[in-house]
Coordinates of C-alpha atoms and ligand atoms in Angstrom, one line a residue:
X21 CA 63.5 -23.7 -8.8
X22 CA 62.3 -26.7 -8.0
X23 CA 61.5 -28.0 -5.0
X24 CA 61.6 -25.3 -3.4
X25 CA 60.1 -26.2 0.3
X26 CA 59.3 -24.7 3.2
X27 CA 61.8 -22.6 3.6
X28 CA 62.8 -22.1 -0.1
X29 CA 60.0 -21.1 -1.2
X30 CA 58.9 -17.1 0.0
X31 CA 62.0 -15.9 -1.6
X32 CA 61.4 -17.2 -4.8
X33 CA 58.1 -15.8 -4.9
X34 CA 59.1 -12.2 -4.3
X35 CA 62.5 -13.1 -6.9
X36 CA 59.7 -13.6 -9.2
X37 CA 58.5 -9.6 -8.4
X38 CA 62.0 -8.9 -9.6
X39 CA 61.2 -7.5 -13.0
X40 CA 57.1 -5.7 -12.0
X41 CA 57.7 -1.7 -13.7
X42 CA 55.7 -0.8 -11.5
X43 CA 57.8 0.9 -8.4
X44 CA 55.5 0.6 -5.8
X45 CA 53.0 -2.3 -7.1
X46 CA 57.0 -4.2 -6.3
X47 CA 57.9 -2.7 -3.1
X48 CA 53.4 -3.9 -2.1
X49 CA 53.1 -6.6 -3.2
X50 CA 57.4 -8.2 -1.7
X51 CA 56.3 -6.6 1.2
X52 CA 52.1 -8.8 1.0
X53 CA 54.4 -12.2 -0.1
X54 CA 56.3 -11.5 3.2
X55 CA 53.4 -10.9 5.0
X56 CA 51.6 -14.0 4.1
X57 CA 54.0 -17.0 3.9
X58 CA 55.1 -15.1 8.2
X59 CA 51.1 -15.9 9.0
X60 CA 50.7 -19.2 7.8
X61 CA 54.2 -19.6 9.3
X62 CA 54.0 -18.1 12.2
X63 CA 49.9 -19.7 13.3
X64 CA 51.3 -23.9 11.6
X65 CA 47.9 -23.2 8.8
X66 CA 46.7 -26.3 8.2
X67 CA 45.6 -27.0 4.2
X68 CA 42.1 -27.3 6.0
X69 CA 42.2 -23.8 7.5
X70 CA 43.2 -21.8 4.5
X71 CA 40.3 -23.6 2.8
X72 CA 38.3 -22.2 5.4
X73 CA 39.7 -18.8 5.0
X74 CA 39.2 -19.0 0.6
X75 CA 35.5 -20.3 1.9
X76 CA 34.9 -17.0 3.6
X77 CA 36.8 -15.0 1.7
X78 CA 34.7 -15.8 -1.2
X79 CA 30.9 -15.7 0.5
X80 CA 32.3 -11.9 0.5
X81 CA 32.9 -11.2 -2.5
X82 CA 29.7 -13.0 -2.8
X83 CA 27.8 -10.8 -0.7
X84 CA 28.9 -7.8 -2.5
X85 CA 26.6 -5.8 -4.8
X86 CA 25.7 -1.8 -5.7
X87 CA 24.5 -0.6 -2.4
X88 CA 26.5 -3.9 -0.1
X89 CA 30.8 -3.6 -0.1
X90 CA 31.5 -6.4 2.4
X91 CA 35.5 -6.6 2.0
X92 CA 35.3 -2.6 2.9
X93 CA 32.6 -4.3 5.7
X94 CA 35.9 -6.8 6.3
X95 CA 38.3 -3.8 6.5
X96 CA 37.0 -2.0 8.3
X97 CA 36.0 -4.5 11.1
X98 CA 39.7 -5.5 10.9
X99 CA 40.9 -1.9 12.2
X100 CA 42.6 -1.9 8.5
X101 CA 40.6 1.2 6.9
X102 CA 40.7 3.1 10.3
X103 CA 44.7 2.5 10.4
X104 CA 44.7 3.9 6.5
X105 CA 43.0 7.3 7.8
X106 CA 44.6 7.3 11.2
X107 CA 48.1 7.1 9.1
X108 CA 47.7 9.3 5.8
X109 CA 45.7 12.2 7.1
X110 CA 48.3 12.9 10.1
X111 CA 47.6 17.0 9.9
X112 CA 49.1 19.8 12.5
X113 CA 47.1 20.5 16.2
X114 CA 43.6 22.0 15.3
X115 CA 42.6 20.8 12.7
X116 CA 39.1 18.4 12.3
X117 CA 40.2 15.4 12.1
X118 CA 39.4 12.8 9.9
X119 CA 38.4 9.3 10.4
X120 CA 36.3 6.3 8.5
X121 CA 34.5 6.9 5.3
X122 CA 32.1 4.5 5.6
X123 CA 29.7 2.3 3.3
X124 CA 26.5 4.4 2.7
X125 CA 28.2 7.5 1.3
X126 CA 25.7 8.4 -1.8
X127 CA 27.3 10.2 -4.8
X128 CA 25.6 13.1 -5.4
X129 CA 23.6 14.1 -2.8
X130 CA 20.5 16.3 -2.6
X131 CA 21.3 20.2 -2.4
X132 CA 19.9 21.4 1.0
X133 CA 19.8 25.2 1.2
X134 CA 21.5 26.7 4.0
X135 CA 18.6 26.3 7.4
X136 CA 17.5 23.7 5.3
X137 CA 16.2 20.2 5.9
X138 CA 18.2 17.0 5.6
X139 CA 16.2 14.8 7.0
X140 CA 13.1 14.7 4.4
X141 CA 11.2 12.2 6.3
X142 CA 13.4 9.3 7.9
X143 CA 12.7 9.0 11.7
X144 CA 14.1 10.2 14.8
X145 CA 13.7 12.5 17.2
X146 CA 14.5 16.5 15.6
X147 CA 17.7 18.8 15.6
X148 CA 19.4 21.6 15.0
X149 CA 22.8 21.4 13.3
X150 CA 24.8 23.7 13.5
X151 CA 28.8 25.2 13.1
X152 CA 31.6 27.5 11.2
X153 CA 33.6 25.6 8.5
X154 CA 37.1 27.8 9.1
X155 CA 40.7 27.9 7.9
X156 CA 43.7 26.3 10.7
X157 CA 43.4 30.2 11.3
X158 CA 40.9 30.9 11.9
X159 CA 39.5 32.9 9.3
X160 CA 35.7 31.7 7.8
X161 CA 35.8 29.4 4.3
X162 CA 32.9 31.3 2.8
X163 CA 31.2 28.7 0.1
X164 CA 32.5 25.5 1.7
X165 CA 30.6 22.4 1.0
X166 CA 29.4 20.3 3.5
X167 CA 28.3 17.1 2.9
X168 CA 26.2 15.2 5.9
X169 CA 24.8 11.9 6.1
X170 CA 23.5 9.0 9.0
X171 CA 21.3 6.7 10.3
X172 CA 17.4 6.9 11.4
X173 CA 15.9 6.4 14.8
X174 CA 15.7 2.1 12.8
X175 CA 20.2 3.2 12.2
X176 CA 19.7 2.5 9.5
X177 CA 21.3 4.6 6.2
X178 CA 18.6 5.4 2.8
X179 CA 20.0 3.7 0.7
X180 CA 19.3 -0.2 3.4
X181 CA 15.3 0.4 3.0
X182 CA 14.4 -1.2 -0.5
X183 CA 11.4 0.0 -1.0
X184 CA 12.5 4.5 -1.2
X185 CA 12.3 6.5 -4.2
X186 CA 14.1 9.8 -2.4
X187 CA 17.0 9.6 -0.6
X188 CA 16.4 10.9 3.4
X189 CA 18.3 12.4 5.9
X190 CA 21.5 12.9 3.1
X191 CA 21.9 16.5 2.0
X192 CA 24.5 18.7 0.6
X193 CA 24.4 22.6 1.4
X194 CA 26.8 25.1 1.2
X195 CA 27.9 27.4 4.3
X196 CA 27.3 30.8 3.8
X197 CA 30.3 33.8 4.1
X198 CA 31.3 33.6 7.8
X199 CA 31.6 30.3 7.3
X200 CA 28.1 29.8 8.6
X201 CA 26.3 26.4 8.0
X202 CA 23.2 25.2 9.8
X203 CA 20.1 22.4 8.8
X204 CA 17.2 20.3 10.7
X205 CA 17.8 16.9 10.4
X206 CA 17.6 14.5 13.5
X207 CA 19.3 12.9 16.8
X208 CA 22.2 10.5 15.9
X209 CA 21.8 7.1 17.6
X210 CA 24.2 3.9 17.9
X211 CA 23.1 1.2 15.2
X212 CA 24.8 -2.2 14.1
X213 CA 26.0 -1.9 11.0
X214 CA 25.1 -5.7 8.8
X215 CA 25.7 -8.4 10.3
X216 CA 23.5 -10.2 7.9
X217 CA 27.1 -11.3 6.4
X218 CA 30.1 -13.4 6.4
X219 CA 31.3 -10.2 8.5
X220 CA 28.5 -10.6 10.9
X221 CA 29.7 -13.8 10.9
X222 CA 33.1 -13.3 11.8
X223 CA 32.3 -11.4 14.7
X224 CA 29.9 -13.6 15.9
X225 CA 32.4 -16.2 15.9
X226 CA 35.1 -14.0 18.2
X227 CA 32.0 -13.0 20.2
X228 CA 32.6 -8.7 18.7
X229 CA 29.8 -6.5 19.0
X230 CA 28.5 -5.1 16.2
X231 CA 27.7 -1.9 17.0
X232 CA 28.5 1.6 16.5
X233 CA 28.5 5.3 18.5
X234 CA 25.4 7.8 17.6
X235 CA 27.7 9.8 14.5
X236 CA 26.6 12.4 11.7
X237 CA 29.0 11.7 8.5
X238 CA 30.3 14.2 7.4
X239 CA 32.5 14.7 4.1
X240 CA 33.6 18.9 4.4
X241 CA 36.0 20.6 0.8
X242 CA 36.8 24.3 0.3
X243 CA 39.4 26.1 -2.4
X244 CA 42.9 25.7 -1.4
X245 CA 41.9 22.9 1.7
X246 CA 42.7 19.0 2.3
X247 CA 38.9 18.0 1.6
X248 CA 37.5 16.2 4.9
X249 CA 36.2 12.9 6.1
X250 CA 34.7 12.7 8.9
X251 CA 32.1 12.3 11.9
X252 CA 30.8 14.0 14.3
X253 CA 30.0 11.2 17.4
X254 CA 27.5 12.3 20.4
X255 CA 29.0 12.8 23.5
X256 CA 27.5 10.0 26.2
X257 CA 26.9 7.4 23.8
X258 CA 27.6 3.7 25.1
X259 CA 30.0 2.8 22.1
X260 CA 32.3 5.3 21.9
X261 CA 34.7 2.8 23.8
X262 CA 34.1 -0.3 21.5
X263 CA 33.2 1.2 18.4
X264 CA 32.7 -2.2 15.8
X265 CA 34.9 0.2 13.3
X266 CA 38.1 1.9 15.9
X267 CA 36.7 5.2 14.0
X268 CA 36.6 7.2 17.4
X269 CA 38.7 10.0 18.7
X270 CA 37.9 11.5 21.5
X271 CA 38.5 15.3 19.5
X272 CA 34.8 14.8 17.5
X273 CA 32.9 13.6 20.5
X274 CA 30.9 16.1 21.0
X275 CA 27.1 17.0 23.4
X276 CA 24.0 17.1 21.5
X277 CA 22.2 19.5 23.4
X278 CA 18.2 19.1 25.0
X279 CA 16.6 22.2 24.7
X280 CA 13.8 23.3 26.4
X281 CA 11.6 23.0 23.2
X282 CA 12.2 20.0 22.3
X283 CA 14.7 20.2 19.5
X284 CA 17.9 19.4 20.4
X285 CA 21.4 21.1 19.4
X286 CA 24.1 20.5 18.2
X287 CA 27.3 22.4 16.8
X288 CA 30.8 21.9 15.9
X289 CA 33.0 23.9 13.9
X290 CA 35.0 22.2 11.2
X291 CA 38.8 23.5 10.9
X292 CA 40.2 22.4 7.4
X293 CA 43.9 21.7 6.5
X294 CA 45.1 23.8 3.9
X295 CA 46.7 22.6 0.9
X296 CA 50.9 22.6 0.8
X297 CA 52.0 25.5 -1.3
Ligands
BEZ302 C1 29.1 3.8 9.0 O1 29.9 5.0 9.5 O2 28.2 4.3 8.1 C2 29.4 2.9 8.7 C3 31.6 2.2 8.4 C4 31.3 0.8 8.3 C5 31.2 0.5 8.0 C6 29.8 -0.1 8.4 C7 29.1 1.7 8.8
FE303 FE1 27.8 5.4 10.3

């Protein structure tokens, strides 16, 4: 394995993976080497450019903390998160589609009684969200678990505030025997993904905007059914066709309806796919 050159090095690296005991790891690494080398060849990558690339990836790592995951953000803006979601969540007609998880889910969100207040003081216009959790044949999924999280009117999730003692605009509800759930919250508004790190630099360098269309995040679970991670997007939002992380699906767009009494309402039913038997 001496005197490798630009024509022989790819096969040499791949040959070095031949004894990888885990077959899937071997497949992933072989393909990754092939594609990385092809990228370098296609673009005639210079040493200075690759040094810049390594500086960028180093900066992405340094930006990560317990409350900030810049690598997820990078995967999101490159469309890689949505591609893996799309490939792995191909569901039968009628089931609610999945979309990106995003970096702002927090485990152990507060439990909220059905009909209760999720906002917990978050700034925004009052909104009532209602819906049902159903199986594909529209049988109600009694007692299904509905977790919701969202940004406030300033476009920020609770975890983006340094001084917040309590969770806000997130909660876990249990649907009733008819699969129905409802909660009070605030109207979803569009917001920019964080741009104060290297992913923001990348967006600016490529003249891309950082905005996500207004949405609520949901994670819906019920026994015997596949977990659903999705959003509901607000109809009419100006960013529906240019989401910075490519997560919009038309079936997930719903109207937020302004009622005469000043309250806004949003109704959406979730249809879960059964586990394979
Ligand atoms: C979000 O919707 O919370 C989100 C998704 C991807 C990147 C940043 C934020
Ligand atoms: Fe979000």
